[in-house]
XYZ file of C-alpha atoms in Angstrom:
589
model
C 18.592 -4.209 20.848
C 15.442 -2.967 19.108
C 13.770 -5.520 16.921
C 11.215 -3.878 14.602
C 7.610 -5.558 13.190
C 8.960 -7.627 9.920
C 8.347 -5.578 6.626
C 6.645 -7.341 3.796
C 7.644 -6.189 0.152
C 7.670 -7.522 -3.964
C 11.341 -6.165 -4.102
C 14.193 -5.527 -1.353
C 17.312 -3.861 -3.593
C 20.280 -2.973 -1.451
C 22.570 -0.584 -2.631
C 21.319 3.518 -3.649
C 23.565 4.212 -6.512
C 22.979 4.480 -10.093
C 21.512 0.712 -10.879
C 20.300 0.156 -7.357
C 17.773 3.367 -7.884
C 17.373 2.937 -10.905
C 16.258 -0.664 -10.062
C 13.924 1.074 -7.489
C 12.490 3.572 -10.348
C 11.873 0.988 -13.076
C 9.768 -0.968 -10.231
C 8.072 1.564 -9.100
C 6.925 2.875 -12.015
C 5.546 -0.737 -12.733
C 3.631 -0.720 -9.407
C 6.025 -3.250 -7.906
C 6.789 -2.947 -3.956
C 10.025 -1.781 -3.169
C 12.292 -0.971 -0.410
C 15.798 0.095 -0.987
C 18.331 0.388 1.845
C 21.923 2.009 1.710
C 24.533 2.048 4.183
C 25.642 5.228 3.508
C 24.353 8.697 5.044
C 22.830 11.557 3.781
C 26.105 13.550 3.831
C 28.728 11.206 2.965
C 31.205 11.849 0.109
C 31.557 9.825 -3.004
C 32.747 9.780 -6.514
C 32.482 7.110 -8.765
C 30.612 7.409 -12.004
C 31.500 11.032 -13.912
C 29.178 10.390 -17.482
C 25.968 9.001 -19.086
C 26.381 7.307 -22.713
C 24.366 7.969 -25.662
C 22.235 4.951 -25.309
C 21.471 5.799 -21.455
C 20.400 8.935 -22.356
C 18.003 7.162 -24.370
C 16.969 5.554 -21.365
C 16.512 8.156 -18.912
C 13.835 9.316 -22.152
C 12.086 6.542 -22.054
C 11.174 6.413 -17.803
C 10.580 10.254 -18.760
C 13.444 11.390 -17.273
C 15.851 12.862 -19.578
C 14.978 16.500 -19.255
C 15.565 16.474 -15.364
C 18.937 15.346 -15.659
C 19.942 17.231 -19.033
C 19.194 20.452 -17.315
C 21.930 19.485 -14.532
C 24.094 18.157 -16.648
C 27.310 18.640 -19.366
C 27.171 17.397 -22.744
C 30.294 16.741 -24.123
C 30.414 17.119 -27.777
C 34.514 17.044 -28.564
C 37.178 15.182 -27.909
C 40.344 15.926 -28.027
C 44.255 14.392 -28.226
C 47.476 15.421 -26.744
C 50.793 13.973 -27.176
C 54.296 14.470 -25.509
C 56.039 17.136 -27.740
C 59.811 18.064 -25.659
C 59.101 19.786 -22.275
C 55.340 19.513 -22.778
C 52.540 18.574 -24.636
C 50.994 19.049 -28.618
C 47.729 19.388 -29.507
C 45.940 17.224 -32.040
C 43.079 17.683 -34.452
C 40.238 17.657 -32.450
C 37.074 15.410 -33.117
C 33.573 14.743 -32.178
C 33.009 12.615 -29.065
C 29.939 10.325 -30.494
C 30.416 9.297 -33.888
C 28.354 6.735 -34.402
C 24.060 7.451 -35.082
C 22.483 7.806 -32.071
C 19.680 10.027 -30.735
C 21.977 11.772 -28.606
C 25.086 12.753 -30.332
C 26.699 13.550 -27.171
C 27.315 12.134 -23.748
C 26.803 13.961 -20.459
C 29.309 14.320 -17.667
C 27.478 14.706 -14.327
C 28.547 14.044 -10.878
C 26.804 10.290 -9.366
C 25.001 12.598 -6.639
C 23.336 14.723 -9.377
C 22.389 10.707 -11.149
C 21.427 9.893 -8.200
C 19.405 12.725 -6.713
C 17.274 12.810 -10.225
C 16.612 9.673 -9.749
C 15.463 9.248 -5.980
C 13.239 12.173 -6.314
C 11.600 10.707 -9.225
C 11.076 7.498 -7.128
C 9.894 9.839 -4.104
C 7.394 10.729 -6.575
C 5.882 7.703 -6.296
C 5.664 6.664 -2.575
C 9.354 5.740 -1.919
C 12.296 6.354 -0.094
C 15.751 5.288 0.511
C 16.106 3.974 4.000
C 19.997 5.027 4.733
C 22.685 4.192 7.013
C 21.164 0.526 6.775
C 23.516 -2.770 5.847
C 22.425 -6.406 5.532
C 23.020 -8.458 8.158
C 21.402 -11.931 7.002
C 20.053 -13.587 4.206
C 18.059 -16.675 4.664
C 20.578 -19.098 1.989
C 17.539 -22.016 1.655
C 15.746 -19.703 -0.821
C 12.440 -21.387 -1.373
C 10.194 -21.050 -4.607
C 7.279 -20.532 -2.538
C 8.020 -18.484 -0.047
C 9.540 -14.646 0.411
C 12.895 -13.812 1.602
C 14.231 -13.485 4.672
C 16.246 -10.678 5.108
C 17.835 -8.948 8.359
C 18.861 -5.407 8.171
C 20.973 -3.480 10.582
C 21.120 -0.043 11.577
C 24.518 1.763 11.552
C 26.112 3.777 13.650
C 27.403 7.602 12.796
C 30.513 5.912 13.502
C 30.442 3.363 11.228
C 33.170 3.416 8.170
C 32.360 4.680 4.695
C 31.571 0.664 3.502
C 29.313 0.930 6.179
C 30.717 -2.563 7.390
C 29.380 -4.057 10.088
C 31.485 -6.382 12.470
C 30.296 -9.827 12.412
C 31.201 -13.382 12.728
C 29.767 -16.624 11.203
C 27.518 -18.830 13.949
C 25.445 -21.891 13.119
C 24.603 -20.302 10.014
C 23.645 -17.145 11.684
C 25.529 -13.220 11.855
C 26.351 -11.894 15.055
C 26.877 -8.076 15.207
C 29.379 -6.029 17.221
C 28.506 -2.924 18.912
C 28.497 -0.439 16.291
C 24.153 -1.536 15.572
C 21.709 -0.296 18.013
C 19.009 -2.137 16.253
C 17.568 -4.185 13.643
C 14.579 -4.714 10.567
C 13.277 -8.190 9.204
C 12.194 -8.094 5.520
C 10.444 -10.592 3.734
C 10.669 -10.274 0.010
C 9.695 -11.570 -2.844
C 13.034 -10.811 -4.776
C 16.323 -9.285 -3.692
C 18.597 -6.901 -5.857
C 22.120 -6.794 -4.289
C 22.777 -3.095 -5.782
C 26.066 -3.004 -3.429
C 29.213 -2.127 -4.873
C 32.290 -4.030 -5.898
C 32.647 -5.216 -2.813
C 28.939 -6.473 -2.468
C 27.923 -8.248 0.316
C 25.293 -10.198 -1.246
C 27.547 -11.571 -3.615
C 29.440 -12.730 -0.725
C 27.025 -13.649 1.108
C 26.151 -16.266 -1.404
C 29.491 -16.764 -2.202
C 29.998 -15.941 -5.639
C 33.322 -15.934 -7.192
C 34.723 -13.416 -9.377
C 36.623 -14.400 -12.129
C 39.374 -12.273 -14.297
C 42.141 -10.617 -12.981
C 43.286 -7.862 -10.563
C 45.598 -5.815 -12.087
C 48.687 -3.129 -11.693
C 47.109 -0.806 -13.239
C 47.122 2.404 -10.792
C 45.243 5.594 -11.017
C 43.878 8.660 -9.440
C 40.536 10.325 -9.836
C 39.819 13.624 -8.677
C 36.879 15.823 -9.260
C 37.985 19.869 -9.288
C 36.842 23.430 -9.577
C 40.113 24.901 -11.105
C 41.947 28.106 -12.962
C 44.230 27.264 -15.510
C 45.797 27.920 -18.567
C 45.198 25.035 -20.675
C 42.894 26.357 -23.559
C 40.755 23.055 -24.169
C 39.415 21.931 -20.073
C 35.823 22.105 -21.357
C 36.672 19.222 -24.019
C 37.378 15.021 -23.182
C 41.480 15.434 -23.487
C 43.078 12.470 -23.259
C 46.739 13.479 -22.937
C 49.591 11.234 -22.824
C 52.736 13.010 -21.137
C 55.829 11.696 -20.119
C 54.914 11.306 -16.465
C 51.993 8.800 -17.848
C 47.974 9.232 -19.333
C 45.600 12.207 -18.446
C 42.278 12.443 -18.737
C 40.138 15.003 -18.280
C 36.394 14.961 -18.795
C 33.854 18.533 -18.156
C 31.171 18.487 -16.095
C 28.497 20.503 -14.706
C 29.389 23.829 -13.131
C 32.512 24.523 -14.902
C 33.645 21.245 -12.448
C 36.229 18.569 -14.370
C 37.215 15.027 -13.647
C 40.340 14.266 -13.603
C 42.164 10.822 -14.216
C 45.666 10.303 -13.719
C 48.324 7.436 -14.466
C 50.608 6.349 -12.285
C 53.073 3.850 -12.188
C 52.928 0.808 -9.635
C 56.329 1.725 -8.396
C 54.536 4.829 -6.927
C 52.319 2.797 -4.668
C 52.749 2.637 -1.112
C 51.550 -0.777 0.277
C 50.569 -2.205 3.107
C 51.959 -5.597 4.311
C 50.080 -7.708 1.977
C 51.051 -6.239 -0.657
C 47.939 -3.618 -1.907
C 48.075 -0.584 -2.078
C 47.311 1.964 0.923
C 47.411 5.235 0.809
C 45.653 7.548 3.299
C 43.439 9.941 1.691
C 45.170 13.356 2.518
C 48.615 12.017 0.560
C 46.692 10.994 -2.271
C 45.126 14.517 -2.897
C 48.330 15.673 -2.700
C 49.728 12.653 -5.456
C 46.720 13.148 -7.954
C 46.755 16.922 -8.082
C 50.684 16.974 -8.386
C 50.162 14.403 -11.113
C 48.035 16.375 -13.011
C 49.967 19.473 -12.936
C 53.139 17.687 -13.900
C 51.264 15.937 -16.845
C 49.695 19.357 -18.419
C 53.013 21.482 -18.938
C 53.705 23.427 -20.164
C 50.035 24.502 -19.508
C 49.223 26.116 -15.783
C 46.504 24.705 -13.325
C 45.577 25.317 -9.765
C 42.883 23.621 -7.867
C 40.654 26.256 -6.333
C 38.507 23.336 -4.684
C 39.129 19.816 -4.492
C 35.244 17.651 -4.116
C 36.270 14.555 -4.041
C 39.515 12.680 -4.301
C 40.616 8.865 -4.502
C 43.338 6.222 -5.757
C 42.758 2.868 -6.688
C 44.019 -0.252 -8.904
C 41.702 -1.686 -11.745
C 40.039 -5.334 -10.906
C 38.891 -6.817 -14.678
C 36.421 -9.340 -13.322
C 32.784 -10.933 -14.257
C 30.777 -12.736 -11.254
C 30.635 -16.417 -11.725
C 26.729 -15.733 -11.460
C 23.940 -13.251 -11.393
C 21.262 -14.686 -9.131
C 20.579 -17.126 -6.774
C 17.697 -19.500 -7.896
C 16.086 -16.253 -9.676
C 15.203 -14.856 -6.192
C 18.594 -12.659 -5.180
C 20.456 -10.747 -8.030
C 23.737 -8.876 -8.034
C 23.882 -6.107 -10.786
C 26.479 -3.075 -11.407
C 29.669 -3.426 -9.923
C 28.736 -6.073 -7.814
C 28.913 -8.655 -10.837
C 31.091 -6.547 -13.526
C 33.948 -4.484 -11.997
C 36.531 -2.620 -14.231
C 38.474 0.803 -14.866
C 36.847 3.929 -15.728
C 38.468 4.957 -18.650
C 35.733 4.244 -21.234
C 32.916 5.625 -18.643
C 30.847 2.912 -18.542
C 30.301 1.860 -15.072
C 27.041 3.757 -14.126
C 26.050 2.500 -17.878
C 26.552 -0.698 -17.320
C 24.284 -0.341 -13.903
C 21.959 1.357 -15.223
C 21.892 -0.908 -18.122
C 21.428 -4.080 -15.778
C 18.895 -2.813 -13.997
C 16.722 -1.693 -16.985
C 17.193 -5.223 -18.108
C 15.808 -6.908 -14.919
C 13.280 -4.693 -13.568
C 10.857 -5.210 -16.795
C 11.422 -9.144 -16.341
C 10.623 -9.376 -12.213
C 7.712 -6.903 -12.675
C 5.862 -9.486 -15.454
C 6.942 -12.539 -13.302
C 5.364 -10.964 -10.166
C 2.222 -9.742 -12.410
C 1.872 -13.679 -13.452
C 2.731 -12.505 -17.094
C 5.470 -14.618 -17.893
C 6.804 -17.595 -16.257
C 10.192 -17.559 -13.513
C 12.366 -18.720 -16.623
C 11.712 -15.573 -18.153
C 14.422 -14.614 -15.343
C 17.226 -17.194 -16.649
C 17.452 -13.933 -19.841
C 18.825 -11.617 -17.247
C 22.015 -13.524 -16.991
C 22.312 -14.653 -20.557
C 22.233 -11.045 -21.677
C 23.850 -8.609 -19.171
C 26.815 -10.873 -18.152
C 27.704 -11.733 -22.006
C 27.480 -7.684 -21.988
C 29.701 -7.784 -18.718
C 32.152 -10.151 -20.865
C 32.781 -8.354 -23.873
C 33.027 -5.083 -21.559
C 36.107 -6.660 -19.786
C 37.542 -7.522 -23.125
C 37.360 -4.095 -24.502
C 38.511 -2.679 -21.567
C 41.577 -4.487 -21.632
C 41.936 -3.225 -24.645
C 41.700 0.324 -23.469
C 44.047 -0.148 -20.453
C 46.870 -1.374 -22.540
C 46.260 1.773 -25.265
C 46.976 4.020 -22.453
C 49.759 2.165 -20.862
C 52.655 3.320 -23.099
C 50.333 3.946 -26.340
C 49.613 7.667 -28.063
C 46.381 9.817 -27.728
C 45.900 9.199 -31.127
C 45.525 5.848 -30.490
C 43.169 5.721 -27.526
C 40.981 8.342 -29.807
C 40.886 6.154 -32.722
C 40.237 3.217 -30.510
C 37.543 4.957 -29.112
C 35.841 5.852 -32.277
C 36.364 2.515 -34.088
C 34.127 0.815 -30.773
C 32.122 3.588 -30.323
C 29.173 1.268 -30.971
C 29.875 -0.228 -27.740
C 30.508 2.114 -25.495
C 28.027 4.506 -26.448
C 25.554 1.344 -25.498
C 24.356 1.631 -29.090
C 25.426 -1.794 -30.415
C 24.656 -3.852 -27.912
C 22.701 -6.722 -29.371
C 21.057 -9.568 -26.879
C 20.584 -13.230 -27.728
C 18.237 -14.802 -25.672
C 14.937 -16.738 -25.711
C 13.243 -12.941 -26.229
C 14.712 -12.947 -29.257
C 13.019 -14.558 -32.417
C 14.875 -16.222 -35.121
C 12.153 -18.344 -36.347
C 13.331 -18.094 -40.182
C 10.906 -16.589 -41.165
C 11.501 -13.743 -44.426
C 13.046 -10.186 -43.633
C 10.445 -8.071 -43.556
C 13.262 -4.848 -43.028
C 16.935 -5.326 -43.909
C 18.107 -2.697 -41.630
C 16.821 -4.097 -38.456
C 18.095 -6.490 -36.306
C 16.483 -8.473 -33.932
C 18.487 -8.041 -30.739
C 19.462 -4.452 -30.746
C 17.689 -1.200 -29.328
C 15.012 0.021 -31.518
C 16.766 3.323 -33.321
C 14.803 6.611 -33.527
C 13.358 8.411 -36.363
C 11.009 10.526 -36.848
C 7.107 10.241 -37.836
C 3.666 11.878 -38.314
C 0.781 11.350 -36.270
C -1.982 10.657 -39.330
C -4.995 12.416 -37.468
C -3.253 15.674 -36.578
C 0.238 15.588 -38.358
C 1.866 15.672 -35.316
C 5.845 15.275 -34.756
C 6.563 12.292 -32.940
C 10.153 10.062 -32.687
C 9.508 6.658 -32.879
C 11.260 5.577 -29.870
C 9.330 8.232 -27.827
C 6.375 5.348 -28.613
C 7.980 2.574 -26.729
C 8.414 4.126 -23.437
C 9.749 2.006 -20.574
C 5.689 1.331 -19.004
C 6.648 -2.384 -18.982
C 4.784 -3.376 -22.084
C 5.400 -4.720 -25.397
C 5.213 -2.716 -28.338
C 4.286 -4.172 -31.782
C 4.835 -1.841 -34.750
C 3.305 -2.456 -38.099
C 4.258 -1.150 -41.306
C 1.858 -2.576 -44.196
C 2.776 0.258 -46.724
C 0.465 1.967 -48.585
C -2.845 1.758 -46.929
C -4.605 3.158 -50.083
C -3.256 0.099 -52.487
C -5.745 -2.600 -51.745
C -2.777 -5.318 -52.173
C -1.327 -3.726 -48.347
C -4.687 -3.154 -47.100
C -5.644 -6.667 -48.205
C -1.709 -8.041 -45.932
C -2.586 -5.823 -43.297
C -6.185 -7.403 -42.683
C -5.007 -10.995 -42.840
C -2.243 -10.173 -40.533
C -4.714 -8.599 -37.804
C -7.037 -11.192 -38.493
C -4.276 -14.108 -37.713
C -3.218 -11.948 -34.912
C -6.660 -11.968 -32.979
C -8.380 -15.059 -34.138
C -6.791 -16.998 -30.651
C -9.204 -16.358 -27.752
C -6.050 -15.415 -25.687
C -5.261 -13.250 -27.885
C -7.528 -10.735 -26.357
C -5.789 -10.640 -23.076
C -1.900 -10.319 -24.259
C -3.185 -7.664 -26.721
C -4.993 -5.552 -24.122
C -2.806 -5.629 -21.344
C 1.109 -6.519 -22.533
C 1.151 -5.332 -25.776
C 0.721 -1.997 -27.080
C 0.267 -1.967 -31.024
C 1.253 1.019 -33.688
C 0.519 1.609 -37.323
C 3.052 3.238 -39.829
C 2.045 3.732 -42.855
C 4.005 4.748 -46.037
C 1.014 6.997 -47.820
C 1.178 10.581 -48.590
C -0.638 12.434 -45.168
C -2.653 14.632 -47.184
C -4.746 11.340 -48.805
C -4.614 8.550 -45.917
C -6.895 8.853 -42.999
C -5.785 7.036 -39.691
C -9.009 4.857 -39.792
C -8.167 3.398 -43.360
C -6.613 0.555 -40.944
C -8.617 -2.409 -39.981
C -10.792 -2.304 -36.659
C -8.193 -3.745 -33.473
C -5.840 -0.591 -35.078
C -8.301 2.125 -34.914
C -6.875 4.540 -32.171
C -6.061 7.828 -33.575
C -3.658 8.239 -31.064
C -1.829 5.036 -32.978
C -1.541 5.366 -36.154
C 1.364 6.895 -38.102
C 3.026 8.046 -41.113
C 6.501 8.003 -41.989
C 8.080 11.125 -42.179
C 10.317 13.232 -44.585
C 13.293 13.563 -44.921
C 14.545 10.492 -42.881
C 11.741 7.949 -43.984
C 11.330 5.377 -41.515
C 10.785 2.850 -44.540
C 13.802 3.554 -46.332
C 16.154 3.817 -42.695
C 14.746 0.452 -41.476
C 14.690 -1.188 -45.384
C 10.928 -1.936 -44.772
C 10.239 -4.580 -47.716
C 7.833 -4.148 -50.359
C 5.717 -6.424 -48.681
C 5.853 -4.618 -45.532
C 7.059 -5.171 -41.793
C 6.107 -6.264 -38.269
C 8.955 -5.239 -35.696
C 8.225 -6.053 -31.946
C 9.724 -4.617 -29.078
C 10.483 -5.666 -25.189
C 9.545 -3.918 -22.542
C 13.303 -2.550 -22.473
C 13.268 -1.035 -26.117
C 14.995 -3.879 -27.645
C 13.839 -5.560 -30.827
C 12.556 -9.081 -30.119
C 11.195 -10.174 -33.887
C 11.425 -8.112 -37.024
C 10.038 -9.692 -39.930
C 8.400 -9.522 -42.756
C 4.074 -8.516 -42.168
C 2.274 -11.856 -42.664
C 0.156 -14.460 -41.193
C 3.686 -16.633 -40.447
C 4.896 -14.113 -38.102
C 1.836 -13.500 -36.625
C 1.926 -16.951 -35.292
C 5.367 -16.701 -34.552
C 4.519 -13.986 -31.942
C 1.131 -15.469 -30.589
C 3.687 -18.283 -29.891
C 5.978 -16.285 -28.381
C 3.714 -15.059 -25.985
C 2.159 -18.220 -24.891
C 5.876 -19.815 -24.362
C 7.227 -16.680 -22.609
């Protein structure tokens, strides 16, 4: 058995789908060393995820990558209802799928290989690859402070099974492997991202319990190339028939997902009791499902991609890391149904959360507790996620289209990723006076647009905090031609910059805008005091969606700042007070 040189890397993330790459990306990008394993091969079939929310979208925009994956993608603008009316099923009023504000009023329904191949090549872009058809074998469990992580990986056979399992047994501590490896890697790593599924074997490696509940709930998924009668396949239908719920969601090249309901009584089990179902009948029980559930409508399947059954788990891991060295994220810590499309969110979400965090940690920006806000955000996220979707299950068990829809809209907030709102030590509640009643600390920044002051250039406000793992502090003093905001805006900067260390969070983590509220044709961008004098900086709000009357920017102006991750850490009102407040948050971080 081959034994290769050990491998020395910041970041080991195991696991290649949505949050494990994008994991991989956000580090990269940061100039953080990664390697990222999967145990799957380069042709193996999958399924999972089928959609991208609003609030990824915005996202993907800020890594720069929303225009790769829009032009491979679906958006889906309408949603529609369909009850059981006699022999068939009745059509409701139709409605828009995103209802809420958001940058994207849509969502996109793309296929995980089309997520994931956007965002691997990106990653190839700079210097990386996934190493496939590779599992971990052994973690060292005495996880020092002080020293990297000891990690062996194993090679797997073509023969290995889709979990790309590998055969072992527990000895003094150590894993023994069957014959299905023909040879082995040793990592050491600063960090570890388990990345690995629901069934993640880092998480049970470290033995993490999940807690919640596995349920009856039973479904098929199916994604299809099809001919059919039924007028509205390029809408979200949610259609409750008498055989039980269908959903059906477009995506790219005319392609549709389909879910279908069925009862537990329909389940064949094996002889503990879960289901098992070999993959050929439950083709055969999803399609017939589906064609039973739109009649009176007509649909044939002119090619079947992909094709699975399964029950819904509603669980949250105990933990998320292991002494903030190892982390779980995406299904490996939050596991629930797919009705609401959130589980390559929720990834994807996780892993834009962390990445930021390990990549100041490792640049000796911020201290290891800055880790401990991973956890406290993303599995109170996780939380309320298992509450809604219990919520959802039980609308489409027995409940009307029109009530799934409405339920839909009414939390809309939540599962377009929108309203998420973190509470955390990187959040400021100092008391300190409102500088804009519209913002709140702990949500995503929203977009609007403005005007660059030196060449009255278009430019959306979020499209200035781009995920480049700094801090963004936006100012808005007012009118810089009324010497009463000039006058603010000077003894804010001046507070601001007095500190000798100052200078170094201000050049290097923190990336500062101006955004004035003066007519364009009378300001000039270096009215503003010295440390704010970059042309490429400074800003005026634009008409007709003012960014001082959207955000309720107070008379006496505003200072709003920003993580790494586009979420709004302080927003107060401009004065020397909260310029303290920051300077202190930024020594304490």
């Amino acid at each position: 058995m081959a034994v290769n040189a050990p491998f020395y890397t910041d970041v080991l993330i195991i696991g290649a789908g949505p949050g494990g790459l994008m994991a991989a990306h956000a580090l990269a990008k940061l100039g953080i060393g990664v390697k990222i394993i999967d145990r799957r091969g380069p042709n193996d079939k999958y399924g999972n995820a089928d959609g991208l929310m609003s609030r990824t979208l915005e996202i993907w925009q800020s890594y720069g990558l929303f225009d790769r994956i829009a032009s491979r993608a679906c958006p889906v603008h309408l949603m529609i209802g369909y009850e059981q009316s006699g022999d068939g099923i009745s059509r409701s009023v139709p409605t828009t799928n995103v209802v809420v504000p958001a940058r994207y009023q849509y969502d996109f329904g793309v296929a995980p290989e089309i997520i994931e191949e956007v965002l691997r090549r990106s990653m190839e872009e700079t210097g990386h690859r996934v190493s496939q058809r590779l599992s971990p074998a052994y973690i060292d469990r005495a996880v020092c402070r002080d020293e990297p992580i000891k990690v062996i990986l194993r090679r797997l056979s073509l023969e290995s099974n889709i979990n790309g399992e590998v055969k072992s047994v527990l000895s003094n501590g150590h894993r023994e492997f069957g014959p299905d490896t023909d040879d082995s890697e040793i990592i050491f790593a600063r960090y570890v991202i388990g990345a690995d599924g629901a069934h993640s074997w880092v998480r049970r490696h470290f033995d993490i319990p999940m807690e919640g509940d596995q349920t009856e709930y039973f479904w098929g998924a199916a994604d299809v190339a099809v001919t059919t009668t039924f007028p509205d396949f390029r809408a979200k239908c949610v259609i409750q028939a008498a055989t039980g719920a269908v959903i059906l969601i477009p995506r790219e090249d005319d392609k549709i997902r389909i879910y279908v309901q069925f009862d537990p009584s329909e389940a064949a089990r094996d002889e503990s009791g879960r289901i098992s179902i070999p993959s050929d009948a439950a083709t055969s029980m999803v399609l017939d499902k589906a064609k039973i559930g739109l009649r009176p409508y007509e649909i044939s399947f002119t090619h079947v991609f992909w094709c699975t059954v399964f029950t819904v788990s509603q669980m949250v891991a105990a933990k998320y890391s292991v002494d903030n060295r190892i982390f779980i994220l995406g299904d490996a810590c939050h596991t629930h149904s797919p009705k609401a499309g959130q589980g390559a969110n929720a990834a994807i979400g996780d892993a834009h959360n962390l990445a930021w965090k390990i990549a100041h940690v490792l640049r000796g920006w911020a201290k290891s507790s800055l880790l401990d806000t991973y956890e406290i955000e993303r599995r109170r996220y996780a939380q309320d996620l298992i509450a809604f979707d219990k919520i959802i299950a039980e609308a489409l068990d027995g409940g009307t289209a029109a009530d799934y829809q409405s339920l839909l809209h009414q939390q809309n907030m939540f599962t377009s990723g929108i309203g998420i709102r973190y509470s955390s030590s990187l959040i400021i509640d100092a008391g300190l006076p409102k500088g804009a009643a519209h913002l709140e600390a702990g949500y995503r920044l929203p977009p609007v647009g403005l005007n660059r002051l030196a060449d009255w250039r278009p430019q959306e406000l979020q499209d200035l905090a781009p995920s480049d793992g700094t801090f963004k502090l936006f100012l808005f003093p007012g009118n810089i031609l009324c010497e009463s905001d000039a006058s603010r805006l000077e003894l804010f900067c001046a507070a601001l910059s007095s500190p000798p260390a100052a200078t170094e969070w201000l050049g290097t983590r923190v990336r500062i805008y101006t955004i004035l509220d003066s007519e364009k044709e009378k300001a000039m961008w270096n009215n503003v005091p010295l440390i704010l004098r970059d042309w490429k900086r400074v800003f005026v709000a634009a008409s007709p969606e003012n960014a001082y009357t959207k955000f309720g920017i107070s008379r006496e102006g505003a200072v709003v700042l920003v993580r790494p991750d586009g979420h709004v850490s302080l927003a107060s009102m401009l004065s020397t007070s909260a310029a303290a407040e920051i300077m202190t948050f930024f020594e304490n971080i």
